[in-house]
mmCIF file of C-alpha atoms in Angstrom:
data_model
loop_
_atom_site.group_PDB
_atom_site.id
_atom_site.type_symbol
_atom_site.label_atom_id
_atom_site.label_comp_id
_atom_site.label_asym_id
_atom_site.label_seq_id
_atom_site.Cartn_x
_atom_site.Cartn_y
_atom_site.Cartn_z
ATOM 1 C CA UNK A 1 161.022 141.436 43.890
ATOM 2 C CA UNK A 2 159.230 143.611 45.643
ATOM 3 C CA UNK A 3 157.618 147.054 43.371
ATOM 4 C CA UNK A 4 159.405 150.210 45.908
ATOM 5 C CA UNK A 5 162.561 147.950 45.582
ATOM 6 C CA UNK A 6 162.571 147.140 42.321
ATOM 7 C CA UNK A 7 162.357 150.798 41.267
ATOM 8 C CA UNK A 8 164.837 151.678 43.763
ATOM 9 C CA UNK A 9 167.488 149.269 41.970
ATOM 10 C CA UNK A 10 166.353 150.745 38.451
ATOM 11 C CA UNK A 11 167.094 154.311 39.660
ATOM 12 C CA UNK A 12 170.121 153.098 41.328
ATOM 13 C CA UNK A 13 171.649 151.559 37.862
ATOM 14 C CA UNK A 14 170.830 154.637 35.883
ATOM 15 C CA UNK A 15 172.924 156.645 38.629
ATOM 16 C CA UNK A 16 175.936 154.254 38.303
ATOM 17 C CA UNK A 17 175.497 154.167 34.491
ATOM 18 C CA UNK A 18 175.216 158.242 34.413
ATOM 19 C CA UNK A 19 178.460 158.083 36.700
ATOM 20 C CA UNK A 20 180.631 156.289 34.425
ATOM 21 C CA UNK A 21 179.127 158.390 31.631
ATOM 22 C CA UNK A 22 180.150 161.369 33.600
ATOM 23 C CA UNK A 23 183.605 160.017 34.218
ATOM 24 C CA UNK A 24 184.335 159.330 30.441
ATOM 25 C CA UNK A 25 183.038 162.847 28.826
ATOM 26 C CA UNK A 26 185.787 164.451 26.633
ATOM 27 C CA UNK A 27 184.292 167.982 28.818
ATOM 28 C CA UNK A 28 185.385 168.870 32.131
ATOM 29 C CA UNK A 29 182.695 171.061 33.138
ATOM 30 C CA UNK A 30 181.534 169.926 36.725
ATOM 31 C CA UNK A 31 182.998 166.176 35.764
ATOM 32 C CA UNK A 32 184.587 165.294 39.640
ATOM 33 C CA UNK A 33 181.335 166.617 41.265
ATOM 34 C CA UNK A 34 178.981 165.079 38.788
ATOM 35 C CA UNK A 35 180.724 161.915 38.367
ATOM 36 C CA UNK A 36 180.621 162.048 42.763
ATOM 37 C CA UNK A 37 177.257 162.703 43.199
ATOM 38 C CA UNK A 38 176.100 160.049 41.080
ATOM 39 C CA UNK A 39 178.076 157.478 42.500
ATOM 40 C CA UNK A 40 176.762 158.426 46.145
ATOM 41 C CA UNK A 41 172.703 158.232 44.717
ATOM 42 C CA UNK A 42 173.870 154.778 42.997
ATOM 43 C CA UNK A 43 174.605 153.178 46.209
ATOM 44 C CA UNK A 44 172.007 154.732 48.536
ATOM 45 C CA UNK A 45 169.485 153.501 46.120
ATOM 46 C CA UNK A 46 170.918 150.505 46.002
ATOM 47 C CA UNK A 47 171.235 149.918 49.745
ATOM 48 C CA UNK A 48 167.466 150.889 50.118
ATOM 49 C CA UNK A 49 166.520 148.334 47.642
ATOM 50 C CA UNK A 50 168.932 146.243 49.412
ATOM 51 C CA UNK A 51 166.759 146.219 52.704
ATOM 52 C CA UNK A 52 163.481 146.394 51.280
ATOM 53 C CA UNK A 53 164.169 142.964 49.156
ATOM 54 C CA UNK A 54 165.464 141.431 52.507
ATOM 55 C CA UNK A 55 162.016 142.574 54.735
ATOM 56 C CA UNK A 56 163.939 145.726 55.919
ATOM 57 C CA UNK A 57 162.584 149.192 56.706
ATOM 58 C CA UNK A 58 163.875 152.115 55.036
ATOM 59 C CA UNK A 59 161.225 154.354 56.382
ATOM 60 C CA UNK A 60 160.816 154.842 60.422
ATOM 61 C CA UNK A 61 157.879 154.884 62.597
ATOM 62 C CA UNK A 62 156.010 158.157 61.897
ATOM 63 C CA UNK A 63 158.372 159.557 59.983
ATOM 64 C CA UNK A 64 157.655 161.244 56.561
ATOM 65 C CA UNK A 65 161.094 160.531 54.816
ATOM 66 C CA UNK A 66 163.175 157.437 54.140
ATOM 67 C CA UNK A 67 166.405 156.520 56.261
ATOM 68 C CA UNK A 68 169.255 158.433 55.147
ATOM 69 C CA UNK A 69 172.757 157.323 53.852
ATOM 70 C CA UNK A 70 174.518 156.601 57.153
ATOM 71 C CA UNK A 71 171.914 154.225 58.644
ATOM 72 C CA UNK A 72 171.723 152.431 55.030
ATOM 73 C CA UNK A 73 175.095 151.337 55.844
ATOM 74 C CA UNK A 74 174.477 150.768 58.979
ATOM 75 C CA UNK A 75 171.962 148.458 58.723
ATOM 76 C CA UNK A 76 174.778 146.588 55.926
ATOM 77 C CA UNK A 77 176.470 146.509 57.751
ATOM 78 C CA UNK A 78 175.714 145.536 61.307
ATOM 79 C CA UNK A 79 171.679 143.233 60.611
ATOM 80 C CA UNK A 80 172.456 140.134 60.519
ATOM 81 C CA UNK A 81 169.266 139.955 58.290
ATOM 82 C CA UNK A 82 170.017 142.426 55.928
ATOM 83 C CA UNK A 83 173.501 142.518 56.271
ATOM 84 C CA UNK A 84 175.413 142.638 52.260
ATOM 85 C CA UNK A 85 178.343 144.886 53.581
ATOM 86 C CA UNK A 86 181.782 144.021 55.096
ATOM 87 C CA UNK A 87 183.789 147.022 57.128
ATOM 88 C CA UNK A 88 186.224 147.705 54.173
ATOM 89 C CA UNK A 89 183.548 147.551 51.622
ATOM 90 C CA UNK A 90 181.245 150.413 54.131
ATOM 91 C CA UNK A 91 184.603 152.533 54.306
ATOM 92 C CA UNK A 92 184.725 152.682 50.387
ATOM 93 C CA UNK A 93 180.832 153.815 50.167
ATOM 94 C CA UNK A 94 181.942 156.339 53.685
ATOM 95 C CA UNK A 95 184.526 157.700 51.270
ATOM 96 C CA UNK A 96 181.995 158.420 47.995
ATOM 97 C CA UNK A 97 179.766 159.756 50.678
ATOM 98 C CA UNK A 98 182.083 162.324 52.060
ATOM 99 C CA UNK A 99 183.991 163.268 49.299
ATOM 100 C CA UNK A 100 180.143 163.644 47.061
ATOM 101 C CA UNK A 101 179.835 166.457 50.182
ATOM 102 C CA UNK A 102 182.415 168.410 49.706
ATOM 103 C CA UNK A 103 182.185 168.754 45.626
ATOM 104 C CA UNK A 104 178.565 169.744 46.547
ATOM 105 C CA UNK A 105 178.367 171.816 49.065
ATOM 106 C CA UNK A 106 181.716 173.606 48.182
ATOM 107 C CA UNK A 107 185.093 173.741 46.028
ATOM 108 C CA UNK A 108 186.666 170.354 46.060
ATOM 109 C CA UNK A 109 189.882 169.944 43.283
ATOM 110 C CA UNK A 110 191.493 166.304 42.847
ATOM 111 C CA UNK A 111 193.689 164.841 40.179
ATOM 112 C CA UNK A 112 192.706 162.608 37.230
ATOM 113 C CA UNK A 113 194.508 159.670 39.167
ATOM 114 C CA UNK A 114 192.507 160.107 42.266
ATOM 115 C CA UNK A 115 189.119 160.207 40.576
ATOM 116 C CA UNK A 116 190.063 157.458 38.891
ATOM 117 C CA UNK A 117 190.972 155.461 42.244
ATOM 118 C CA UNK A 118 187.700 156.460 44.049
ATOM 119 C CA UNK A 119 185.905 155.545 40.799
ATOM 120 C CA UNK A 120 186.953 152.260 39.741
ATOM 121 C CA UNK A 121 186.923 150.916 43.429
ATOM 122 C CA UNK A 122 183.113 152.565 44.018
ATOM 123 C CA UNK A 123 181.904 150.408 40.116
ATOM 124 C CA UNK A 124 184.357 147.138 41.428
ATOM 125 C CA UNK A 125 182.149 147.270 45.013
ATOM 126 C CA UNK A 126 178.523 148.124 43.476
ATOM 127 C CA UNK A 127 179.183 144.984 40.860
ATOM 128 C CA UNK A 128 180.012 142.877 43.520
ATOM 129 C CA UNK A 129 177.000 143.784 45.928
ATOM 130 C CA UNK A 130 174.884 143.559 42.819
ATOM 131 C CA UNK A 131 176.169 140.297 41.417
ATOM 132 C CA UNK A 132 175.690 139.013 45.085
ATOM 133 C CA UNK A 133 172.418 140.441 46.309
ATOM 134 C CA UNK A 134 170.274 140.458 42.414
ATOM 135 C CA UNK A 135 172.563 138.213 40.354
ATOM 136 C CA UNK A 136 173.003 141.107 37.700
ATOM 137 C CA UNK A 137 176.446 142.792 36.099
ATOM 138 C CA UNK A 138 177.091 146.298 35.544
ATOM 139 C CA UNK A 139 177.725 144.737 31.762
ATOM 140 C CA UNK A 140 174.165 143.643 31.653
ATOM 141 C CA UNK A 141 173.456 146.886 31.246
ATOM 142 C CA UNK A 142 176.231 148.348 29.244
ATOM 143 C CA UNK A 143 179.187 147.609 27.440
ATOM 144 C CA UNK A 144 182.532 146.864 29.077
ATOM 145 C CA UNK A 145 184.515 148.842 26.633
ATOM 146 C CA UNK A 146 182.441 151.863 28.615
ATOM 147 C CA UNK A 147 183.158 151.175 32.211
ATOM 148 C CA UNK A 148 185.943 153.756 33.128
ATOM 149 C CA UNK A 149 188.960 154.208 31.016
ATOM 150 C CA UNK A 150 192.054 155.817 31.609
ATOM 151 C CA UNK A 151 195.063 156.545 29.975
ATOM 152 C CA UNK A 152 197.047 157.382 33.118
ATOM 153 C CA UNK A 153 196.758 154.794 35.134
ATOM 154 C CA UNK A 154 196.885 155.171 39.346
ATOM 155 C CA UNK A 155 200.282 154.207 40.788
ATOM 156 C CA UNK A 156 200.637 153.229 44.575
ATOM 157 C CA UNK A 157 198.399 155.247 46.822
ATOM 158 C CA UNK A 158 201.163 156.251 49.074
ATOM 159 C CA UNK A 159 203.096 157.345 45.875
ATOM 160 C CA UNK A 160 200.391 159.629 44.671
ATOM 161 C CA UNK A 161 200.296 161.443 47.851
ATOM 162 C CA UNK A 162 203.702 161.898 47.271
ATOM 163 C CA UNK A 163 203.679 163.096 44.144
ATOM 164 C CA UNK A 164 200.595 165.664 44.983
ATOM 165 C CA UNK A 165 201.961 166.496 48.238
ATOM 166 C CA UNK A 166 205.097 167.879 46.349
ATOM 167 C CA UNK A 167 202.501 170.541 44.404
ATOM 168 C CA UNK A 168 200.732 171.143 47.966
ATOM 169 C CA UNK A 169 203.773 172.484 49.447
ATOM 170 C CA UNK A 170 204.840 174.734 46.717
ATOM 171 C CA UNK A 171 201.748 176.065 46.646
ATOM 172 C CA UNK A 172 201.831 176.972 50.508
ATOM 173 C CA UNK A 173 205.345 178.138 50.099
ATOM 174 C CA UNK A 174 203.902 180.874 47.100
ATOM 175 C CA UNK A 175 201.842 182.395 49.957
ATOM 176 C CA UNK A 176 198.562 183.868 50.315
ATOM 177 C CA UNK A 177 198.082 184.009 46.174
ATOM 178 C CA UNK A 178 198.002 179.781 46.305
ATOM 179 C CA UNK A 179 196.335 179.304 49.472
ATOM 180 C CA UNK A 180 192.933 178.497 48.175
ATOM 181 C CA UNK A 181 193.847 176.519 45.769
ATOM 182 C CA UNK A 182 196.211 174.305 48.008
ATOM 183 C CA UNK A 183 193.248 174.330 50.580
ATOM 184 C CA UNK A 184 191.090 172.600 47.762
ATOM 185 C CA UNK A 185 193.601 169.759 47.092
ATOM 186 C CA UNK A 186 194.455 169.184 50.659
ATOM 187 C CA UNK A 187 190.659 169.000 51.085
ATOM 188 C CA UNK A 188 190.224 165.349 49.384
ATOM 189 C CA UNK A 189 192.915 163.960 51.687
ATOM 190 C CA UNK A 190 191.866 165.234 54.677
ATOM 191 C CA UNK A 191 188.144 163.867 53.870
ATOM 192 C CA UNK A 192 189.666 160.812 53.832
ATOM 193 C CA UNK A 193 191.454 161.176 56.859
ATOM 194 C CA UNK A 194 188.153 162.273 58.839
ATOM 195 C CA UNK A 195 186.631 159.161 57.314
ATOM 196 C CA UNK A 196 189.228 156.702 58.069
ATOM 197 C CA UNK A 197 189.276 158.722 61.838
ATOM 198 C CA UNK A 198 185.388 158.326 62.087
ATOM 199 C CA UNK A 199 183.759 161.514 61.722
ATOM 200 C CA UNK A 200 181.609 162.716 59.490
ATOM 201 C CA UNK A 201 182.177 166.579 59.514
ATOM 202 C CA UNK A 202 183.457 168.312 56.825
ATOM 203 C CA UNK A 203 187.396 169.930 57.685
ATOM 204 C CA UNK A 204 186.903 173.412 58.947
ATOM 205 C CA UNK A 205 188.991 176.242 57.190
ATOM 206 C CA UNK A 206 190.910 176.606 60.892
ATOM 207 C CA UNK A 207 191.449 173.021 60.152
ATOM 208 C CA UNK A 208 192.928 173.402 56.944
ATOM 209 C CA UNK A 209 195.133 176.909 58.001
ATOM 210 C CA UNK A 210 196.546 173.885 60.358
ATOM 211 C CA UNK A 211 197.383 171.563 58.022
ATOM 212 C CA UNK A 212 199.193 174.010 55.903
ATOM 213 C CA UNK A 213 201.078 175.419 58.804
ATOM 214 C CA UNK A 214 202.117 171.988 59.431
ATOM 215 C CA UNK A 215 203.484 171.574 55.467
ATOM 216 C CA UNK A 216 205.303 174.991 56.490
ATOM 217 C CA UNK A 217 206.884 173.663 59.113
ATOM 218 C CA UNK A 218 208.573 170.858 57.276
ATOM 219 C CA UNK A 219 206.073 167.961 58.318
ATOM 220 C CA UNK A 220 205.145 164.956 55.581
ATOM 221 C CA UNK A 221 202.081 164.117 54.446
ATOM 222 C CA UNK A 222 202.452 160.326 57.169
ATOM 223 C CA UNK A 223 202.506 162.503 59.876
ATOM 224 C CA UNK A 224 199.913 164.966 59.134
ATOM 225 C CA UNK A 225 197.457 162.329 57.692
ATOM 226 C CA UNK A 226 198.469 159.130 59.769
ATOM 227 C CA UNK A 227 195.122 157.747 59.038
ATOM 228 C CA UNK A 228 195.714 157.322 55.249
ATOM 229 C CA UNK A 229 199.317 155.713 55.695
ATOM 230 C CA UNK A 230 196.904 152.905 56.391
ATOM 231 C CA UNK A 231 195.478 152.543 52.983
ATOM 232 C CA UNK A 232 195.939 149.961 50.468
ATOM 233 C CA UNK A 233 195.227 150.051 46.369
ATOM 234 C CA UNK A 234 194.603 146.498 45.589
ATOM 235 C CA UNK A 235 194.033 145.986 42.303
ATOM 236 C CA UNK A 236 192.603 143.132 40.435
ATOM 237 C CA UNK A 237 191.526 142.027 37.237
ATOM 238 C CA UNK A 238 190.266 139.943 34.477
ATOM 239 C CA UNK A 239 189.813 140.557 30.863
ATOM 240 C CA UNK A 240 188.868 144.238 30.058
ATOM 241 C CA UNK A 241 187.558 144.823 33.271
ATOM 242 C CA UNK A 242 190.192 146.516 36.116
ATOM 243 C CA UNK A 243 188.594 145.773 39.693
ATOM 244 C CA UNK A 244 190.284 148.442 42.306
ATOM 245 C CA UNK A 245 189.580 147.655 45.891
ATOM 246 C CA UNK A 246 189.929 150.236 49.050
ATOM 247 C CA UNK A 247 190.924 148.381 51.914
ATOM 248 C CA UNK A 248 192.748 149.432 55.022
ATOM 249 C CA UNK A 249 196.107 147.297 56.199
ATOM 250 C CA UNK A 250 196.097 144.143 57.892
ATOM 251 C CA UNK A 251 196.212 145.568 62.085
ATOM 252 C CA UNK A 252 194.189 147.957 61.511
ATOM 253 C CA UNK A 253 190.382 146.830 61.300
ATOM 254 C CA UNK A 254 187.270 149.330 60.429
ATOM 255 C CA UNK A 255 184.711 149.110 62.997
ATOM 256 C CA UNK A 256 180.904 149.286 63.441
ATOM 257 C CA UNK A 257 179.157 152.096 65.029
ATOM 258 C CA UNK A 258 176.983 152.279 67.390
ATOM 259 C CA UNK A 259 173.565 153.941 66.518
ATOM 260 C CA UNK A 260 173.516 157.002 67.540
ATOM 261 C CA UNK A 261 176.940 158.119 68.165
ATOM 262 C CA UNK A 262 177.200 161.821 67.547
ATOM 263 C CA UNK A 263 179.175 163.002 64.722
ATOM 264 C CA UNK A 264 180.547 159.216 63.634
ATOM 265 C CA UNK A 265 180.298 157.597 60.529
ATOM 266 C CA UNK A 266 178.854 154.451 59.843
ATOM 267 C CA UNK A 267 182.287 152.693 59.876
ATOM 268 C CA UNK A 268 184.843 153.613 62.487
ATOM 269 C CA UNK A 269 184.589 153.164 66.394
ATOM 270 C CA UNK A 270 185.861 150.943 68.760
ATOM 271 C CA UNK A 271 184.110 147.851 70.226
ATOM 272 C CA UNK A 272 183.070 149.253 73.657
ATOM 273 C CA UNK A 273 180.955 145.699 73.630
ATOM 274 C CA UNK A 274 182.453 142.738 72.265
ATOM 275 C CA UNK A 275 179.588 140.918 73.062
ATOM 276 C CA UNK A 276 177.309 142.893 70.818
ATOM 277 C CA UNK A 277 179.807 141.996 68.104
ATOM 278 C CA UNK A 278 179.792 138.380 68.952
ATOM 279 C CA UNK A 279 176.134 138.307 69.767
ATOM 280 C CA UNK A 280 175.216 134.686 68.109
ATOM 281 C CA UNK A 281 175.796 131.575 70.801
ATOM 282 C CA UNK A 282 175.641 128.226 68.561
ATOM 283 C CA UNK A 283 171.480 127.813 68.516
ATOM 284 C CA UNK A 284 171.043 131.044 66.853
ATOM 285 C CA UNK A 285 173.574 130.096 64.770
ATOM 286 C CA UNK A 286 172.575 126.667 63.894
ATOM 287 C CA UNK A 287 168.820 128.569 63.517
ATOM 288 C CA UNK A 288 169.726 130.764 61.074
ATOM 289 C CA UNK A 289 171.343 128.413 58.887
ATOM 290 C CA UNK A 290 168.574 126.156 59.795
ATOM 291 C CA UNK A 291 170.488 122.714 60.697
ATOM 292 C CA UNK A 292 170.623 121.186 64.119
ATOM 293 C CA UNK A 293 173.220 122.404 66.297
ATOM 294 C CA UNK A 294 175.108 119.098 65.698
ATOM 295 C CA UNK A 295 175.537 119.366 62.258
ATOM 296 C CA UNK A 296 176.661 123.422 62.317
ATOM 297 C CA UNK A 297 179.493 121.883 65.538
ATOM 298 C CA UNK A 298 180.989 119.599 62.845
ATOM 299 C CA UNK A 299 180.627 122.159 59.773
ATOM 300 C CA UNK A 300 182.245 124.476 62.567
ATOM 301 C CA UNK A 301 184.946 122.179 62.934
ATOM 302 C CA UNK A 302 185.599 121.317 59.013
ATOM 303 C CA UNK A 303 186.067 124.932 58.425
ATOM 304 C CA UNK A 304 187.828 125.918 61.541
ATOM 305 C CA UNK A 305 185.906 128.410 62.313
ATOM 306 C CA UNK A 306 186.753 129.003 65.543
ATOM 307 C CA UNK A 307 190.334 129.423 64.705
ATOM 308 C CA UNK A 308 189.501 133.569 62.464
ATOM 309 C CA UNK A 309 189.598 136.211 65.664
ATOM 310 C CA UNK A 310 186.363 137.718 63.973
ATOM 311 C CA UNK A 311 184.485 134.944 63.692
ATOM 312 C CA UNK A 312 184.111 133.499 67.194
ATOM 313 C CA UNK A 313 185.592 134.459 70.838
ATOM 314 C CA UNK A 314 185.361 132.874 74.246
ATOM 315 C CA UNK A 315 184.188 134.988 77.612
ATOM 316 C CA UNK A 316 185.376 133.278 80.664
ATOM 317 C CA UNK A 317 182.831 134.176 83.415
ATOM 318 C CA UNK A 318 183.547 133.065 87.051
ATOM 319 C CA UNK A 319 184.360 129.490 85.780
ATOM 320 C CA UNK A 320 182.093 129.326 83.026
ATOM 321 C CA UNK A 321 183.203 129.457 79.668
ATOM 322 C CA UNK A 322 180.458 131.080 76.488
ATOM 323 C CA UNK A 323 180.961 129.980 73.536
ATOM 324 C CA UNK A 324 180.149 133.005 70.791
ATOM 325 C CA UNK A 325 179.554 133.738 67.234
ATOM 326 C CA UNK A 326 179.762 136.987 65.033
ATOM 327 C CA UNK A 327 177.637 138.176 62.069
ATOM 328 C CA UNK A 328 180.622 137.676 60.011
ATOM 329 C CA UNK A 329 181.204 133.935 61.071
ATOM 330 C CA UNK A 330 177.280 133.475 59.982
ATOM 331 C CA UNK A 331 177.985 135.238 56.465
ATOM 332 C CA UNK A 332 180.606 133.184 55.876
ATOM 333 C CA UNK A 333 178.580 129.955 56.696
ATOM 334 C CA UNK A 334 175.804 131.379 54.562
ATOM 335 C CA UNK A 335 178.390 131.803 51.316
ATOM 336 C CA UNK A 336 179.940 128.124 52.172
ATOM 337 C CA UNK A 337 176.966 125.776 52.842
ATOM 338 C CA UNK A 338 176.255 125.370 48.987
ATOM 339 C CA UNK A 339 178.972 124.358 48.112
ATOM 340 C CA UNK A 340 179.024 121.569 51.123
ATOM 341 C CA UNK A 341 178.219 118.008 51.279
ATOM 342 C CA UNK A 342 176.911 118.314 54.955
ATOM 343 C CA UNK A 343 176.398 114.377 55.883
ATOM 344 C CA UNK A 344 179.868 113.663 54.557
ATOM 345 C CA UNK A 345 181.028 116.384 57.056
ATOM 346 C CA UNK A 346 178.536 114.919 59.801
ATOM 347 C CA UNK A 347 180.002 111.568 58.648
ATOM 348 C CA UNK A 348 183.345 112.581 59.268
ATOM 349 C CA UNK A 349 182.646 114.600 62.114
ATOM 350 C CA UNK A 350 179.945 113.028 64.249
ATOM 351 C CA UNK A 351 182.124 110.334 65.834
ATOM 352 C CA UNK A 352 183.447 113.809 67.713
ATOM 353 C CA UNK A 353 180.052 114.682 69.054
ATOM 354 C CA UNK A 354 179.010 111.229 69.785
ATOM 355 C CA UNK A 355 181.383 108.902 71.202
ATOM 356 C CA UNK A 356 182.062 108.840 74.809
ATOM 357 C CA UNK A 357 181.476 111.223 77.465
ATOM 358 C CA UNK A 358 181.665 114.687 76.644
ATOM 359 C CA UNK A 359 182.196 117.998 78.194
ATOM 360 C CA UNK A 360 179.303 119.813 78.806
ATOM 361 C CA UNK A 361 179.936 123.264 75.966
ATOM 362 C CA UNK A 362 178.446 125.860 77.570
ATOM 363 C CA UNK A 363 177.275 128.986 75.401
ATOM 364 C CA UNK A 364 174.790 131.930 75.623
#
């Protein structure tokens, strides 16, 4: 590995570890924000030493400093070469990122529960990209008994809410002696609701006078945060270890932005372009999984490929049809071809390719 990267992912571990030391101190002076900011450093570090072990750039052309936390994800995300991120796993990081903001740059309360949520699901993600990318564990460099422990335990996400929305409105309904602190715990949720809505701005106080006029007026927390109905808890787990995962709800897919578009976030925008999404025709596929485009047709065909909506789509032009491919189809060959036998799929396959006359597959 290379020496900038290596020292990146050194500096990046010691944030995670200091995070989940943060998040199981008996003292709750500046816990949330510490335990936030240290989970934000853990995975821009890590992202950085992400791209520089995969021949990335973290520093621009003439530029003094490195890339900052948006276009790490973004480049996760969206290069094909350097690419370690799905959508749902960038919205968990967008999350961190945001909510790290506002405990930094301002007041920002949130229950035990929610902590915990944002927590657990930030340590299941950064194992995964680390077990992936480096072929480490969190527990190879500390005990599991330490990741974090709780002895309240987070029920359904859309139950929370409930339960904290209850304490928001009775602290709007006291008046002007509980506004400030109803503004700080509606502050998390709209975060989240700005992330989830793709922008990257911190809520305004106008914004939040709105929000609790809104609660005045009898609204519920689905209407006024519409965004968040959307997301799920989904828990999963082995031994001593509880993995948490942030996802949003099947119909409802996280998108990639476009660089440069003011006052996004890395992670929500629509596809103005599908064609930059599905930008692979089958030789750059078959390239960068380096077979011949024979042999990636019948691996296509053994694991239907062409069948997942985000994997592949056809553009009819005039009366020709192109044939395309999306980063995500090529991750997902990537993570299946060692554990193929490819000439028993040509085997089975070839007769397909090869016998009789076929139609011409045009693709670009």
């Amino acid at each position: 590995m290379k020496k900038e990267a290596k020292t990146l992912l050194t500096k990046s571990i010691d944030s995670i570890l200091l995070a989940v030391e943060h998040f199981n101190r008996h003292l709750n002076i500046g816990r949330h924000e510490a335990v936030l900011i240290f989970l934000d450093r853990s995975f821009e570090l890590l992202l950085k030493s992400i791209i520089l072990h995969k021949n990335g750039n973290i520093r621009e052309k003439n530029e003094k400093l490195t890339i900052g936390f948006n276009q790490c994800v973004r480049k996760c995300v969206s290069d094909d070469n350097l690419k370690c991120l799905s959508e749902n796993d960038a919205l968990t990081i967008q999350i961190i990122n945001s909510l790290r903001d506002a405990a930094q740059h301002h007041i920002l309360e949130m229950s035990e529960q929610q902590l915990y949520i944002y927590t657990q699901s930030a340590i299941t993600l950064y194992n995964r990209i680390l077990e992936k990318v480096f072929n480490q564990k969190i527990t190879d460099h500390l005990p599991e008994r330490v990741l974090p422990v709780t002895s309240n335990l987070p029920m359904e996400f859309s139950s929370l809410i409930d339960v904290e929305f209850d304490d928001i409105k009775q602290m709007v309904r006291n008046g002007n002696r509980k506004t400030l602190d109803a503004k700080s715990k509606l502050l998390p949720f709209a975060i989240i609701e700005s992330s989830l809505n793709g922008t990257h701005t911190q809520p305004s106080e106008k914004e939040l006078d709105e929000i609790s006029k809104k609660i005045k007026a009898g609204k519920n927390w689905e209407e006024i945060f519409p965004a968040i109905k959307k997301l799920n808890i989904s828990p999963e787990g082995k031994g001593f270890i509880i993995s948490l995962r942030l996802t949003k709800k099947e119909g409802n897919p996280v998108y990639i932005v476009p660089e440069g578009t003011p006052g996004a976030t890395a992670i929500a925008i629509k596809k103005i372009n599908d064609l930059d999404f599905y930008s692979l025709n089958l030789d750059k596929l078959s390239e960068k999984i380096g077979l011949t485009t024979s042999k990636t047709i019948a691996i296509i065909r053994e694991l239907n490929v062409q069948s997942v909506n985000d994997y592949y789509k056809e553009f009819k032009i005039g009366s020709v049809v192109f044939k395309r491919y999306s980063s995500l189809a090529l991750d997902f060959l990537y993570k299946s071809l060692p554990n193929l036998n490819i000439d028993e799929i040509w085997g089975n396959h070839k007769h397909f390719l090869t016998g009789g006359k076929k139609k011409k597959q045009n693709s670009i």
